[in-house]
């Protein structure tokens, strides 16, 4: 598998776009000739002192494109008479800055962290939000991508993780996919997203704090020991390859939840060997296909990569993906209601062992 050809371009309003092509000799259009409004006003992040979390306030996102018809899709390639976000008439994989970003711009260095007494702390919502299109075909799905294309997507994740990590003020890079109307996607074209946050997310902070405490107590790595415990228990394993293990976690929150770990501890996607990438390109779509087959057809899901933060606690991190779906039965969804939304106290109606055994029974 050769390296992908990377071509950088600029969109009409100054946003960056990067093509990742599988063949030599393709000529991608790098000048966007549309007339676009100037970018929306930047968002802000506000600190919630009760939960010690940041919340992005991005009012401009209310005006973003919502479920356009297929022939008005902004993620399809441009055709004669209709220019989209992608200037070329074809592409393999493309990443570009979101037109309606929750985070944008570069940290000016003015943000000084948390002033002690002030409870109402607001900072510019700097960072980066990018869209990654997996295919020029409007109705493609990650679960059906050939492994050669998944490898191209992996290369795009690695390339953009490196690029976003270098932006001043970005503390964490998050590659993810929201799939399905039930999850709230506003564009149905096969795509994922990458966020460069200007802070460490509270979930990552909690995980790394747990890992730090475990290391102090035992001298061992928490993530590696969880993986070893799941492999030993066997009952929640969904699939294994030589380098990867997929399992339903012991304390799964969602009725359909699968975690995918490399057997070797690595910090981020760019640390994966070519062999590990090749196996990932097989096992990840296969897990999604099992999830689809479980309830017959499409399944709404969130697929979330956990990578090491840019600056802090890097040695504690363990790259892994968490896939979660609210599907609990054909035609039925779990909603995050009172206990989950108001108290962060999850109640899962499907036992993790039942979910794992059902997923395992589906031919990979
Ligand atoms: Zn499309």
Tab-separated table of C-alpha atoms and ligand atoms in Angstrom:
chain	number	residue	atom	x	y	z
A	1	UNK	CA	0.000	0.000	0.000
A	2	UNK	CA	1.639	3.221	-1.137
A	3	UNK	CA	1.353	6.584	0.515
A	4	UNK	CA	-1.557	8.723	-0.554
A	5	UNK	CA	-1.017	11.789	-2.687
A	6	UNK	CA	-1.790	14.885	-0.622
A	7	UNK	CA	-2.923	18.099	-2.370
A	8	UNK	CA	-3.668	21.273	-0.425
A	9	UNK	CA	-6.203	23.835	-1.580
A	10	UNK	CA	-7.933	26.984	-0.332
A	11	UNK	CA	-11.666	27.552	-0.390
A	12	UNK	CA	-13.115	30.906	-1.493
A	13	UNK	CA	-13.469	32.218	2.064
A	14	UNK	CA	-9.947	31.220	3.076
A	15	UNK	CA	-10.676	27.827	4.631
A	16	UNK	CA	-8.172	25.016	4.094
A	17	UNK	CA	-9.002	21.865	2.137
A	18	UNK	CA	-6.797	18.799	1.644
A	19	UNK	CA	-7.282	16.031	-0.925
A	20	UNK	CA	-6.028	12.504	-0.188
A	21	UNK	CA	-5.808	10.575	-3.449
A	22	UNK	CA	-5.130	6.902	-4.014
A	23	UNK	CA	-3.846	7.203	-7.595
A	24	UNK	CA	-0.993	9.092	-9.139
A	25	UNK	CA	-1.721	11.537	-11.910
A	26	UNK	CA	-5.022	12.975	-10.705
A	27	UNK	CA	-5.220	16.736	-11.023
A	28	UNK	CA	-7.332	18.262	-8.280
A	29	UNK	CA	-8.760	21.769	-8.539
A	30	UNK	CA	-7.149	23.912	-5.844
A	31	UNK	CA	-8.894	27.239	-6.560
A	32	UNK	CA	-12.488	27.654	-5.400
A	33	UNK	CA	-14.158	30.281	-7.582
A	34	UNK	CA	-17.400	30.608	-5.641
A	35	UNK	CA	-18.470	33.880	-4.063
A	36	UNK	CA	-18.880	33.043	-0.399
A	37	UNK	CA	-19.974	35.233	2.483
A	38	UNK	CA	-17.215	36.015	4.917
A	39	UNK	CA	-16.816	33.426	7.686
A	40	UNK	CA	-19.317	33.520	10.567
A	41	UNK	CA	-18.402	35.328	13.776
A	42	UNK	CA	-16.240	33.187	16.066
A	43	UNK	CA	-17.754	31.212	18.888
A	44	UNK	CA	-16.830	31.591	22.531
A	45	UNK	CA	-16.179	29.029	25.240
A	46	UNK	CA	-17.653	29.637	28.661
A	47	UNK	CA	-16.583	27.891	31.828
A	48	UNK	CA	-19.167	26.100	33.978
A	49	UNK	CA	-17.721	26.462	37.476
A	50	UNK	CA	-20.076	23.847	38.968
A	51	UNK	CA	-18.926	21.001	36.736
A	52	UNK	CA	-15.568	22.541	35.842
A	53	UNK	CA	-16.250	22.109	32.138
A	54	UNK	CA	-16.115	24.359	29.099
A	55	UNK	CA	-19.182	24.905	26.907
A	56	UNK	CA	-18.880	26.321	23.384
A	57	UNK	CA	-21.498	28.920	22.485
A	58	UNK	CA	-21.720	29.016	18.687
A	59	UNK	CA	-24.920	30.833	17.762
A	60	UNK	CA	-24.034	30.963	14.078
A	61	UNK	CA	-24.412	27.196	13.798
A	62	UNK	CA	-28.190	27.648	13.929
A	63	UNK	CA	-27.974	28.805	10.302
A	64	UNK	CA	-26.051	25.784	9.002
A	65	UNK	CA	-27.188	23.627	6.117
A	66	UNK	CA	-29.853	21.229	7.348
A	67	UNK	CA	-30.633	17.979	5.527
A	68	UNK	CA	-30.287	19.261	1.951
A	69	UNK	CA	-31.697	17.233	-0.937
A	70	UNK	CA	-29.136	14.905	-2.528
A	71	UNK	CA	-28.747	17.192	-5.559
A	72	UNK	CA	-27.913	20.112	-3.266
A	73	UNK	CA	-25.405	18.246	-1.117
A	74	UNK	CA	-22.396	20.471	-0.271
A	75	UNK	CA	-20.130	17.417	0.190
A	76	UNK	CA	-20.644	15.922	-3.286
A	77	UNK	CA	-18.028	16.868	-5.906
A	78	UNK	CA	-18.641	19.995	-7.974
A	79	UNK	CA	-20.387	19.518	-11.318
A	80	UNK	CA	-20.854	21.924	-14.208
A	81	UNK	CA	-23.248	24.619	-13.028
A	82	UNK	CA	-23.115	23.646	-9.350
A	83	UNK	CA	-20.101	24.264	-7.176
A	84	UNK	CA	-19.937	22.553	-3.808
A	85	UNK	CA	-17.478	22.675	-0.916
A	86	UNK	CA	-15.186	20.415	-2.958
A	87	UNK	CA	-13.988	22.281	-6.077
A	88	UNK	CA	-12.986	19.131	-8.004
A	89	UNK	CA	-15.345	16.983	-10.062
A	90	UNK	CA	-14.170	13.882	-8.203
A	91	UNK	CA	-12.169	12.933	-5.119
A	92	UNK	CA	-11.196	9.928	-3.025
A	93	UNK	CA	-11.004	11.375	0.501
A	94	UNK	CA	-11.033	15.063	1.324
A	95	UNK	CA	-10.740	17.027	4.577
A	96	UNK	CA	-11.681	20.684	4.900
A	97	UNK	CA	-12.559	23.290	7.492
A	98	UNK	CA	-16.219	23.289	8.472
A	99	UNK	CA	-18.084	26.332	7.159
A	100	UNK	CA	-20.040	26.520	10.430
A	101	UNK	CA	-17.403	25.604	13.008
A	102	UNK	CA	-17.859	25.305	16.750
A	103	UNK	CA	-14.156	26.222	17.061
A	104	UNK	CA	-12.092	28.312	14.635
A	105	UNK	CA	-9.143	30.643	14.483
A	106	UNK	CA	-5.876	30.696	16.310
A	107	UNK	CA	-5.263	31.380	19.980
A	108	UNK	CA	-3.820	34.880	20.233
A	109	UNK	CA	-2.203	33.963	23.529
A	110	UNK	CA	-4.566	36.315	25.351
A	111	UNK	CA	-6.418	33.559	27.166
A	112	UNK	CA	-4.822	33.213	30.559
A	113	UNK	CA	-6.639	30.230	31.992
A	114	UNK	CA	-8.987	30.589	34.914
A	115	UNK	CA	-8.919	33.801	36.926
A	116	UNK	CA	-9.431	32.818	40.548
A	117	UNK	CA	-12.433	34.870	41.662
A	118	UNK	CA	-14.349	35.405	38.443
A	119	UNK	CA	-17.189	32.923	38.026
A	120	UNK	CA	-18.226	34.144	34.580
A	121	UNK	CA	-15.205	33.261	32.466
A	122	UNK	CA	-15.453	33.480	28.684
A	123	UNK	CA	-12.711	32.985	26.093
A	124	UNK	CA	-12.573	32.972	22.294
A	125	UNK	CA	-13.664	29.613	20.846
A	126	UNK	CA	-10.397	29.057	19.030
A	127	UNK	CA	-9.459	25.706	17.524
A	128	UNK	CA	-10.468	23.873	14.399
A	129	UNK	CA	-13.442	21.888	13.096
A	130	UNK	CA	-12.946	19.874	9.925
A	131	UNK	CA	-15.131	17.633	7.810
A	132	UNK	CA	-13.678	14.422	6.319
A	133	UNK	CA	-15.547	13.024	3.312
A	134	UNK	CA	-14.985	9.285	2.954
A	135	UNK	CA	-16.141	9.034	-0.651
A	136	UNK	CA	-17.354	11.198	-3.510
A	137	UNK	CA	-20.415	8.916	-3.646
A	138	UNK	CA	-23.264	10.534	-1.754
A	139	UNK	CA	-24.727	7.345	-0.289
A	140	UNK	CA	-21.518	5.533	0.660
A	141	UNK	CA	-21.170	4.200	4.215
A	142	UNK	CA	-18.028	3.634	6.247
A	143	UNK	CA	-19.161	0.055	6.906
A	144	UNK	CA	-19.086	-0.670	3.160
A	145	UNK	CA	-15.782	1.036	2.311
A	146	UNK	CA	-13.117	-1.245	0.831
A	147	UNK	CA	-10.084	-1.592	3.102
A	148	UNK	CA	-7.949	0.408	0.623
A	149	UNK	CA	-10.297	3.364	1.150
A	150	UNK	CA	-10.316	2.947	4.933
A	151	UNK	CA	-6.508	3.151	4.749
A	152	UNK	CA	-6.873	6.478	2.940
A	153	UNK	CA	-9.234	7.709	5.669
A	154	UNK	CA	-6.687	6.590	8.304
A	155	UNK	CA	-4.005	8.577	6.482
A	156	UNK	CA	-6.292	11.614	6.497
A	157	UNK	CA	-6.906	11.200	10.260
A	158	UNK	CA	-3.160	10.976	10.889
A	159	UNK	CA	-2.347	13.939	8.630
A	160	UNK	CA	-5.014	16.172	10.184
A	161	UNK	CA	-4.198	15.082	13.761
A	162	UNK	CA	-0.616	16.216	13.162
A	163	UNK	CA	-1.706	19.469	11.502
A	164	UNK	CA	-4.294	20.381	14.147
A	165	UNK	CA	-1.915	19.466	16.999
A	166	UNK	CA	0.444	22.133	15.684
A	167	UNK	CA	-2.162	24.915	15.797
A	168	UNK	CA	-1.449	27.236	18.733
A	169	UNK	CA	-3.949	26.683	21.530
A	170	UNK	CA	-5.246	23.273	20.386
A	171	UNK	CA	-5.068	20.862	23.352
A	172	UNK	CA	-6.816	17.765	22.002
A	173	UNK	CA	-7.655	16.347	18.547
A	174	UNK	CA	-10.815	14.270	18.219
A	175	UNK	CA	-11.640	12.241	15.078
A	176	UNK	CA	-15.220	10.984	15.018
A	177	UNK	CA	-18.255	10.110	12.960
A	178	UNK	CA	-21.889	10.811	13.681
A	179	UNK	CA	-23.980	8.469	11.553
A	180	UNK	CA	-27.744	8.457	11.076
A	181	UNK	CA	-30.593	10.926	11.406
A	182	UNK	CA	-31.301	9.581	14.905
A	183	UNK	CA	-27.884	10.865	16.043
A	184	UNK	CA	-28.687	14.272	14.614
A	185	UNK	CA	-26.572	14.424	11.461
A	186	UNK	CA	-27.465	17.392	9.282
A	187	UNK	CA	-25.676	16.141	6.147
A	188	UNK	CA	-26.237	12.573	4.959
A	189	UNK	CA	-23.193	12.329	2.678
A	190	UNK	CA	-20.722	9.786	4.111
A	191	UNK	CA	-18.410	11.856	6.278
A	192	UNK	CA	-16.783	12.198	9.657
A	193	UNK	CA	-15.389	15.146	11.546
A	194	UNK	CA	-12.242	16.232	13.351
A	195	UNK	CA	-12.274	18.718	16.204
A	196	UNK	CA	-9.234	20.500	17.584
A	197	UNK	CA	-10.395	21.610	21.046
A	198	UNK	CA	-8.862	24.606	22.846
A	199	UNK	CA	-9.085	22.630	26.115
A	200	UNK	CA	-8.933	19.069	27.411
A	201	UNK	CA	-12.464	17.597	27.338
A	202	UNK	CA	-13.793	16.610	30.732
A	203	UNK	CA	-14.255	12.966	29.706
A	204	UNK	CA	-10.635	12.660	28.625
A	205	UNK	CA	-9.501	14.429	31.771
A	206	UNK	CA	-11.469	11.962	33.926
A	207	UNK	CA	-10.097	8.940	32.052
A	208	UNK	CA	-6.507	10.133	32.344
A	209	UNK	CA	-6.976	10.973	36.028
A	210	UNK	CA	-8.214	7.403	36.592
A	211	UNK	CA	-5.188	6.073	34.703
A	212	UNK	CA	-2.844	8.256	36.782
A	213	UNK	CA	-4.346	7.035	40.066
A	214	UNK	CA	-4.180	3.396	38.895
A	215	UNK	CA	-0.553	3.794	37.866
A	216	UNK	CA	0.283	5.263	41.245
A	217	UNK	CA	-1.503	2.442	43.070
A	218	UNK	CA	-0.335	-0.526	40.987
A	219	UNK	CA	2.527	0.638	38.791
A	220	UNK	CA	0.514	-0.613	35.803
A	221	UNK	CA	-1.394	0.817	32.834
A	222	UNK	CA	-5.155	1.002	33.358
A	223	UNK	CA	-6.167	0.766	29.686
A	224	UNK	CA	-3.862	-2.210	29.031
A	225	UNK	CA	-5.172	-3.981	32.136
A	226	UNK	CA	-8.811	-3.389	31.139
A	227	UNK	CA	-8.057	-4.889	27.717
A	228	UNK	CA	-6.292	-7.861	29.335
A	229	UNK	CA	-9.213	-8.390	31.735
A	230	UNK	CA	-11.723	-8.379	28.849
A	231	UNK	CA	-9.613	-10.831	26.839
A	232	UNK	CA	-9.379	-13.106	29.878
A	233	UNK	CA	-13.121	-12.898	30.600
A	234	UNK	CA	-13.948	-13.669	26.914
A	235	UNK	CA	-17.707	-13.172	27.346
A	236	UNK	CA	-17.778	-9.632	26.005
A	237	UNK	CA	-15.297	-10.063	23.135
A	238	UNK	CA	-16.860	-9.237	19.757
A	239	UNK	CA	-13.911	-9.823	17.401
A	240	UNK	CA	-10.111	-10.063	17.411
A	241	UNK	CA	-7.483	-9.735	14.735
A	242	UNK	CA	-3.754	-10.176	15.245
A	243	UNK	CA	-3.360	-6.589	16.440
A	244	UNK	CA	-6.835	-5.438	17.540
A	245	UNK	CA	-9.510	-6.470	20.027
A	246	UNK	CA	-13.149	-5.349	19.952
A	247	UNK	CA	-15.313	-5.844	23.017
A	248	UNK	CA	-18.467	-4.614	24.701
A	249	UNK	CA	-17.214	-2.914	27.865
A	250	UNK	CA	-18.103	-4.441	31.231
A	251	UNK	CA	-20.018	-1.305	32.260
A	252	UNK	CA	-21.434	-0.391	28.832
A	253	UNK	CA	-23.743	2.622	28.976
A	254	UNK	CA	-25.367	2.286	25.557
A	255	UNK	CA	-27.515	-0.679	24.457
A	256	UNK	CA	-25.041	-1.126	21.602
A	257	UNK	CA	-21.488	-0.164	22.533
A	258	UNK	CA	-18.191	-1.577	21.264
A	259	UNK	CA	-14.666	-0.516	22.173
A	260	UNK	CA	-11.784	-1.246	19.801
A	261	UNK	CA	-8.221	-1.350	21.198
A	262	UNK	CA	-4.900	-2.090	19.541
A	263	UNK	CA	-3.262	-4.898	21.525
A	264	UNK	CA	-0.106	-2.774	21.702
A	265	UNK	CA	-0.290	0.521	23.582
A	266	UNK	CA	0.102	3.478	21.261
A	267	UNK	CA	-0.712	7.137	21.951
A	268	UNK	CA	-2.303	8.201	18.690
A	269	UNK	CA	-3.250	7.051	15.212
A	270	UNK	CA	0.055	8.174	13.728
A	271	UNK	CA	1.907	5.687	15.960
A	272	UNK	CA	0.185	2.682	14.354
A	273	UNK	CA	2.412	0.468	12.193
A	274	UNK	CA	1.421	-0.280	8.606
A	275	UNK	CA	0.355	-3.777	9.705
A	276	UNK	CA	-1.831	-2.339	12.485
A	277	UNK	CA	-3.380	0.108	10.010
A	278	UNK	CA	-4.044	-2.676	7.509
A	279	UNK	CA	-5.817	-4.759	10.164
A	280	UNK	CA	-7.759	-1.728	11.400
A	281	UNK	CA	-8.960	-1.155	7.837
A	282	UNK	CA	-10.510	-4.656	7.946
A	283	UNK	CA	-11.845	-4.928	11.480
A	284	UNK	CA	-13.444	-1.488	11.879
A	285	UNK	CA	-15.875	-1.704	8.927
A	286	UNK	CA	-16.571	-5.331	9.915
A	287	UNK	CA	-17.657	-4.255	13.429
A	288	UNK	CA	-19.970	-1.627	11.936
A	289	UNK	CA	-21.429	-4.263	9.588
A	290	UNK	CA	-22.157	-6.531	12.563
A	291	UNK	CA	-23.869	-3.644	14.347
A	292	UNK	CA	-25.985	-2.995	11.244
A	293	UNK	CA	-26.863	-6.658	10.837
A	294	UNK	CA	-27.939	-6.988	14.470
A	295	UNK	CA	-31.165	-5.074	13.916
A	296	UNK	CA	-31.392	-5.541	10.160
A	297	UNK	CA	-30.160	-2.548	8.201
A	298	UNK	CA	-28.803	0.830	9.072
A	299	UNK	CA	-27.782	1.677	12.594
A	300	UNK	CA	-27.278	5.153	14.017
A	301	UNK	CA	-23.954	5.427	15.785
A	302	UNK	CA	-21.166	7.639	17.073
A	303	UNK	CA	-17.632	6.344	16.425
A	304	UNK	CA	-15.103	8.194	18.571
A	305	UNK	CA	-11.294	8.012	18.562
A	306	UNK	CA	-9.546	8.638	21.854
A	307	UNK	CA	-6.007	9.846	21.240
A	308	UNK	CA	-3.364	11.306	23.554
A	309	UNK	CA	-3.830	15.018	24.304
A	310	UNK	CA	-1.445	17.384	22.510
A	311	UNK	CA	0.542	18.475	25.561
A	312	UNK	CA	-0.439	16.905	28.883
A	313	UNK	CA	-0.585	13.334	30.208
A	314	UNK	CA	0.534	11.870	26.890
A	315	UNK	CA	2.247	8.894	28.522
A	316	UNK	CA	-0.999	7.852	30.217
A	317	UNK	CA	-3.054	7.710	27.013
A	318	UNK	CA	-3.965	4.571	25.056
A	319	UNK	CA	-5.397	5.004	21.571
A	320	UNK	CA	-8.803	3.372	21.216
A	321	UNK	CA	-12.134	3.797	19.527
A	322	UNK	CA	-15.491	3.819	21.289
A	323	UNK	CA	-18.536	3.107	19.123
A	324	UNK	CA	-21.954	3.732	20.642
A	325	UNK	CA	-25.486	3.418	19.333
A	326	UNK	CA	-28.845	4.259	20.909
A	327	UNK	CA	-30.482	1.345	19.010
A	328	UNK	CA	-31.920	-1.065	21.602
A	329	UNK	CA	-34.343	-3.018	19.396
A	330	UNK	CA	-35.621	-2.815	15.799
A	331	UNK	CA	-37.325	0.550	15.503
A	332	UNK	CA	-36.561	1.455	19.132
A	333	UNK	CA	-34.022	3.908	20.464
A	334	UNK	CA	-32.701	4.695	23.884
A	335	UNK	CA	-33.104	8.358	24.722
A	336	UNK	CA	-30.912	10.126	27.198
A	337	UNK	CA	-33.609	11.086	29.657
A	338	UNK	CA	-33.700	12.207	33.265
A	339	UNK	CA	-31.178	9.919	34.886
A	340	UNK	CA	-28.609	10.131	32.080
A	341	UNK	CA	-29.065	13.784	31.063
A	342	UNK	CA	-29.650	15.306	34.474
A	343	UNK	CA	-27.512	13.068	36.673
A	344	UNK	CA	-24.969	11.373	34.397
A	345	UNK	CA	-26.331	8.167	35.938
A	346	UNK	CA	-26.711	5.654	33.142
A	347	UNK	CA	-29.165	2.786	32.993
A	348	UNK	CA	-28.577	0.259	30.194
A	349	UNK	CA	-31.495	-2.007	29.273
A	350	UNK	CA	-29.295	-4.496	27.385
A	351	UNK	CA	-26.725	-6.553	29.258
A	352	UNK	CA	-23.220	-6.185	27.789
A	353	UNK	CA	-22.847	-9.986	27.653
A	354	UNK	CA	-26.097	-10.327	25.653
A	355	UNK	CA	-25.041	-7.589	23.223
A	356	UNK	CA	-21.565	-9.113	22.777
A	357	UNK	CA	-22.883	-12.604	22.194
A	358	UNK	CA	-25.383	-11.349	19.599
A	359	UNK	CA	-22.683	-9.349	17.775
A	360	UNK	CA	-20.274	-12.272	17.909
A	361	UNK	CA	-22.853	-14.603	16.357
A	362	UNK	CA	-23.089	-12.459	13.227
A	363	UNK	CA	-20.629	-13.577	10.539
A	364	UNK	CA	-17.827	-11.004	10.295
B	1	LIG	ZN1	-23.349	14.263	-1.210
